[in-house]
Amino acid sequence: NWMVKFRFDNNVIRFFYSYEKGVSHIDLNAIKQCRSASSIKLYIIMNCWGAKGFTICKTAHFQQLMHGRADYYKTWSELDRKCLVTACKDLKRLYRNRIIDQYITYKPFFLEEGEKVKHHLPEHITFTLHDRRTSCETAEGGEVSSELRGQRSKLKLRLQCNYDVSEKKAEQLSGYLRLDMIGDLEDFFQRKDYYIANCRRSNKKMNTGGYMTTAMVGFFKDHGVEGL
């Protein structure tokens, strides 16, 4: 049997404590087949994330983990092109070859819609975890999985209680939710909450329920839902 010891500084240790899930299994065969230092680091980090489904990581913290400095890359285009694109492609290759059972996709989060992403760093990066063993959204017999039912119920209540969307419309909209949308959905709500708060501060009249209904339809269309 092989044993490998990893040594990290205090900033990195805080990250692992934040996402503590007891035990993480690191496959040395997978590490051996990674093609870059970035994909090795991302593989280790991915296996230490305890949050199921998605993880939101501040950009500065992610750079600290990957490169030892919070300001290693100055722009999103640099960070994306020189680190994330190649590392994630490598992990997807290992997933397709059945060497690992998980891979991640990601999106940068900019609070202001339309912000020039090439010349700024995002506030955070939303990572969606895709797991071969839990990717099915329906249980045996074609029933919706309990996890997805729970997420849809949370979305329905959120739309009703926070945004005055009618129960019927909230029920309809929540039925379009898939598990791989949840990380993007959190970013969507942060952006909309920011916009609604600005409207209220400037005394701009708005029908919150109608606005959020239209926005949710757009969100689902952007994620490939048809028939809306």
Short mmCIF file of C-alpha atoms in Angstrom, two decimals:
data_model
loop_
_atom_site.label_atom_id
_atom_site.label_comp_id
_atom_site.label_asym_id
_atom_site.label_seq_id
_atom_site.Cartn_x
_atom_site.Cartn_y
_atom_site.Cartn_z
CA ASN A 1 0.00 0.00 0.00
CA TRP A 2 1.11 3.53 -0.80
CA MET A 3 0.69 6.53 1.48
CA VAL A 4 1.10 10.10 0.27
CA LYS A 5 1.39 13.11 2.55
CA PHE A 6 0.27 16.56 1.37
CA ARG A 7 1.54 19.68 3.14
CA PHE A 8 -0.33 23.00 2.84
CA ASP A 9 -0.02 26.47 4.32
CA ASN A 10 -2.68 27.96 6.61
CA ASN A 11 -4.69 29.60 3.82
CA VAL A 12 -5.13 26.28 2.07
CA ILE A 13 -5.84 24.38 5.28
CA ARG A 14 -8.76 26.75 5.98
CA PHE A 15 -10.23 25.78 2.61
CA PHE A 16 -10.17 22.08 3.45
CA TYR A 17 -11.70 22.68 6.88
CA SER A 18 -14.51 24.65 5.23
CA TYR A 19 -15.38 21.71 3.00
CA GLU A 20 -14.67 18.91 5.46
CA LYS A 21 -16.50 15.72 4.57
CA GLY A 22 -14.57 13.19 6.61
CA VAL A 23 -12.60 11.25 4.03
CA SER A 24 -11.55 11.99 0.46
CA HIS A 25 -10.18 9.24 -1.75
CA ILE A 26 -7.44 10.45 -4.08
CA ASP A 27 -6.72 7.99 -6.90
CA LEU A 28 -2.98 8.04 -7.59
CA ASN A 29 -3.61 6.39 -10.95
CA ALA A 30 -5.77 9.38 -11.91
CA ILE A 31 -3.09 11.82 -10.76
CA LYS A 32 -0.49 9.93 -12.79
CA GLN A 33 -2.61 10.35 -15.92
CA CYS A 34 -3.25 14.08 -15.48
CA ARG A 35 -1.41 16.13 -18.09
CA SER A 36 -0.72 19.30 -16.09
CA ALA A 37 -0.06 20.53 -12.57
CA SER A 38 -3.31 22.53 -12.74
CA SER A 39 -5.41 19.46 -13.49
CA ILE A 40 -3.73 17.54 -10.64
CA LYS A 41 -4.51 20.37 -8.20
CA LEU A 42 -8.06 20.72 -9.48
CA TYR A 43 -8.60 16.96 -9.16
CA ILE A 44 -7.48 17.06 -5.51
CA ILE A 45 -9.59 20.14 -4.76
CA MET A 46 -12.64 18.61 -6.48
CA ASN A 47 -12.38 15.51 -4.31
CA CYS A 48 -12.25 17.61 -1.15
CA TRP A 49 -15.38 19.61 -1.91
CA GLY A 50 -18.08 18.39 0.42
CA ALA A 51 -20.85 20.51 -1.10
CA LYS A 52 -22.99 18.24 -3.27
CA GLY A 53 -24.01 19.46 -6.68
CA PHE A 54 -22.21 22.79 -6.84
CA THR A 55 -19.61 24.87 -5.04
CA ILE A 56 -19.14 28.63 -5.07
CA CYS A 57 -15.51 29.67 -4.60
CA LYS A 58 -14.23 33.25 -4.39
CA THR A 59 -11.85 33.94 -7.25
CA ALA A 60 -9.06 35.10 -4.93
CA HIS A 61 -9.36 31.92 -2.83
CA PHE A 62 -9.30 29.75 -5.95
CA GLN A 63 -6.14 31.44 -7.21
CA GLN A 64 -4.56 31.02 -3.78
CA LEU A 65 -5.32 27.31 -3.91
CA MET A 66 -4.12 26.79 -7.46
CA HIS A 67 -1.13 29.11 -7.61
CA GLY A 68 -0.28 30.24 -4.08
CA ARG A 69 -1.22 33.89 -4.71
CA ALA A 70 -4.66 35.49 -4.71
CA ASP A 71 -3.65 37.85 -7.55
CA TYR A 72 -1.67 35.39 -9.69
CA TYR A 73 -3.77 36.24 -12.76
CA LYS A 74 -5.05 39.80 -13.14
CA THR A 75 -7.95 39.15 -15.56
CA TRP A 76 -10.60 36.49 -16.06
CA SER A 77 -9.48 35.79 -19.62
CA GLU A 78 -5.98 34.91 -18.34
CA LEU A 79 -7.23 32.72 -15.50
CA ASP A 80 -9.69 30.96 -17.78
CA ARG A 81 -7.33 30.42 -20.72
CA LYS A 82 -4.15 29.53 -18.84
CA CYS A 83 -5.61 27.46 -16.03
CA LEU A 84 -9.27 26.45 -16.00
CA VAL A 85 -9.92 25.51 -19.63
CA THR A 86 -7.03 23.05 -19.89
CA ALA A 87 -7.47 21.62 -16.37
CA CYS A 88 -11.20 21.00 -16.83
CA LYS A 89 -10.69 19.48 -20.28
CA ASP A 90 -8.15 17.11 -18.78
CA LEU A 91 -10.54 16.01 -16.03
CA LYS A 92 -13.32 15.53 -18.59
CA ARG A 93 -10.95 13.32 -20.60
CA LEU A 94 -10.30 11.16 -17.53
CA TYR A 95 -14.06 11.00 -16.90
CA ARG A 96 -14.80 9.89 -20.47
CA ASN A 97 -12.10 7.22 -20.18
CA ARG A 98 -13.71 6.05 -16.89
CA ILE A 99 -10.58 6.75 -14.89
CA ILE A 100 -12.52 9.08 -12.57
CA ASP A 101 -16.25 9.31 -11.79
CA GLN A 102 -16.55 13.09 -11.48
CA TYR A 103 -15.79 16.18 -13.52
CA ILE A 104 -16.64 19.85 -13.11
CA THR A 105 -17.95 22.67 -15.24
CA TYR A 106 -17.78 26.31 -14.19
CA LYS A 107 -19.05 29.82 -14.80
CA PRO A 108 -17.68 33.16 -13.59
CA PHE A 109 -20.06 35.37 -11.61
CA PHE A 110 -20.14 39.10 -12.33
CA LEU A 111 -22.66 41.05 -10.26
CA GLU A 112 -23.27 43.59 -13.01
CA GLU A 113 -24.78 41.95 -16.08
CA GLY A 114 -22.83 42.79 -19.22
CA GLU A 115 -19.61 43.57 -17.34
CA LYS A 116 -16.50 43.24 -19.51
CA VAL A 117 -15.32 39.84 -18.39
CA LYS A 118 -11.99 39.93 -20.23
CA HIS A 119 -10.65 42.84 -18.21
CA HIS A 120 -11.99 42.02 -14.75
CA LEU A 121 -11.92 39.15 -12.30
CA PRO A 122 -15.32 37.73 -11.29
CA GLU A 123 -16.56 37.97 -7.72
CA HIS A 124 -16.64 34.21 -7.56
CA ILE A 125 -16.61 31.11 -9.73
CA THR A 126 -19.50 28.66 -9.60
CA PHE A 127 -18.40 25.05 -10.10
CA THR A 128 -20.97 22.38 -10.94
CA LEU A 129 -19.99 18.85 -9.99
CA HIS A 130 -21.07 16.08 -12.36
CA ASP A 131 -20.92 12.64 -10.76
CA ARG A 132 -21.41 9.48 -12.81
CA ARG A 133 -22.88 7.70 -9.78
CA THR A 134 -25.52 10.33 -8.95
CA SER A 135 -26.16 11.96 -12.31
CA CYS A 136 -29.53 10.24 -12.89
CA GLU A 137 -32.35 12.63 -12.06
CA THR A 138 -34.94 9.88 -11.94
CA ALA A 139 -34.98 6.96 -9.56
CA GLU A 140 -35.98 3.44 -10.51
CA GLY A 141 -39.39 3.31 -12.14
CA GLY A 142 -38.96 6.71 -13.76
CA GLU A 143 -39.84 8.72 -10.64
CA VAL A 144 -38.12 12.03 -9.99
CA SER A 145 -35.25 11.58 -7.52
CA SER A 146 -35.77 12.76 -3.94
CA GLU A 147 -32.93 15.28 -4.29
CA LEU A 148 -34.50 16.89 -7.34
CA ARG A 149 -37.94 16.94 -5.69
CA GLY A 150 -36.41 18.76 -2.74
CA GLN A 151 -34.68 21.33 -4.94
CA ARG A 152 -37.88 21.98 -6.89
CA SER A 153 -39.84 22.47 -3.66
CA LYS A 154 -37.22 24.96 -2.44
CA LEU A 155 -37.43 26.89 -5.70
CA LYS A 156 -41.22 27.00 -5.57
CA LEU A 157 -41.22 28.39 -2.02
CA ARG A 158 -38.48 30.88 -2.85
CA LEU A 159 -40.43 32.27 -5.79
CA GLN A 160 -43.63 32.53 -3.75
CA CYS A 161 -42.21 33.93 -0.52
CA ASN A 162 -39.42 36.19 -1.79
CA TYR A 163 -40.81 37.43 -5.10
CA ASP A 164 -44.62 37.21 -4.88
CA VAL A 165 -44.90 34.73 -7.75
CA SER A 166 -48.29 32.99 -7.72
CA GLU A 167 -48.42 29.43 -6.41
CA LYS A 168 -49.57 28.07 -9.78
CA LYS A 169 -46.79 29.81 -11.71
CA ALA A 170 -44.14 28.91 -9.09
CA GLU A 171 -45.20 25.26 -9.31
CA GLN A 172 -44.96 25.34 -13.10
CA LEU A 173 -41.56 27.04 -13.19
CA SER A 174 -39.99 24.85 -10.51
CA GLY A 175 -40.95 21.78 -12.54
CA TYR A 176 -38.38 22.75 -15.19
CA LEU A 177 -35.46 22.66 -12.76
CA ARG A 178 -32.67 20.12 -13.27
CA LEU A 179 -29.90 19.32 -10.81
CA ASP A 180 -27.19 20.62 -13.13
CA MET A 181 -28.81 24.08 -13.07
CA ILE A 182 -28.58 24.66 -9.32
CA GLY A 183 -25.24 26.47 -9.23
CA ASP A 184 -26.25 28.78 -12.09
CA LEU A 185 -29.59 29.34 -10.34
CA GLU A 186 -27.86 30.70 -7.23
CA ASP A 187 -25.91 33.16 -9.38
CA PHE A 188 -29.15 34.11 -11.15
CA PHE A 189 -30.85 34.96 -7.84
CA GLN A 190 -27.87 36.99 -6.59
CA ARG A 191 -27.95 39.06 -9.75
CA LYS A 192 -31.72 39.57 -9.65
CA ASP A 193 -31.70 40.46 -5.94
CA TYR A 194 -29.05 43.09 -6.67
CA TYR A 195 -31.15 44.56 -9.51
CA ILE A 196 -34.40 44.54 -7.49
CA ALA A 197 -32.67 46.21 -4.52
CA ASN A 198 -31.34 48.97 -6.80
CA CYS A 199 -34.82 49.53 -8.23
CA ARG A 200 -36.28 49.85 -4.74
CA ARG A 201 -33.55 52.27 -3.65
CA SER A 202 -34.33 54.50 -6.63
CA ASN A 203 -38.11 54.19 -5.99
CA LYS A 204 -38.60 52.59 -9.39
CA LYS A 205 -41.96 50.88 -9.64
CA MET A 206 -41.84 47.24 -10.62
CA ASN A 207 -44.04 44.17 -10.52
CA THR A 208 -41.61 41.83 -8.78
CA GLY A 209 -43.67 38.71 -9.42
CA GLY A 210 -44.05 39.45 -13.12
CA TYR A 211 -40.41 40.42 -13.48
CA MET A 212 -39.16 37.24 -11.82
CA THR A 213 -41.55 35.06 -13.80
CA THR A 214 -40.22 36.48 -17.08
CA ALA A 215 -36.64 36.22 -15.84
CA MET A 216 -37.10 32.58 -14.81
CA VAL A 217 -38.51 31.71 -18.23
CA GLY A 218 -35.41 33.28 -19.78
CA PHE A 219 -33.17 31.34 -17.40
CA PHE A 220 -34.71 28.01 -18.36
CA LYS A 221 -34.62 28.82 -22.08
CA ASP A 222 -30.91 29.64 -21.75
CA HIS A 223 -30.46 26.18 -20.23
CA GLY A 224 -32.11 24.38 -23.11
CA VAL A 225 -35.63 23.89 -21.75
CA GLU A 226 -38.10 23.74 -24.62
CA GLY A 227 -41.82 24.42 -24.80
CA LEU A 228 -41.84 27.55 -22.62
#
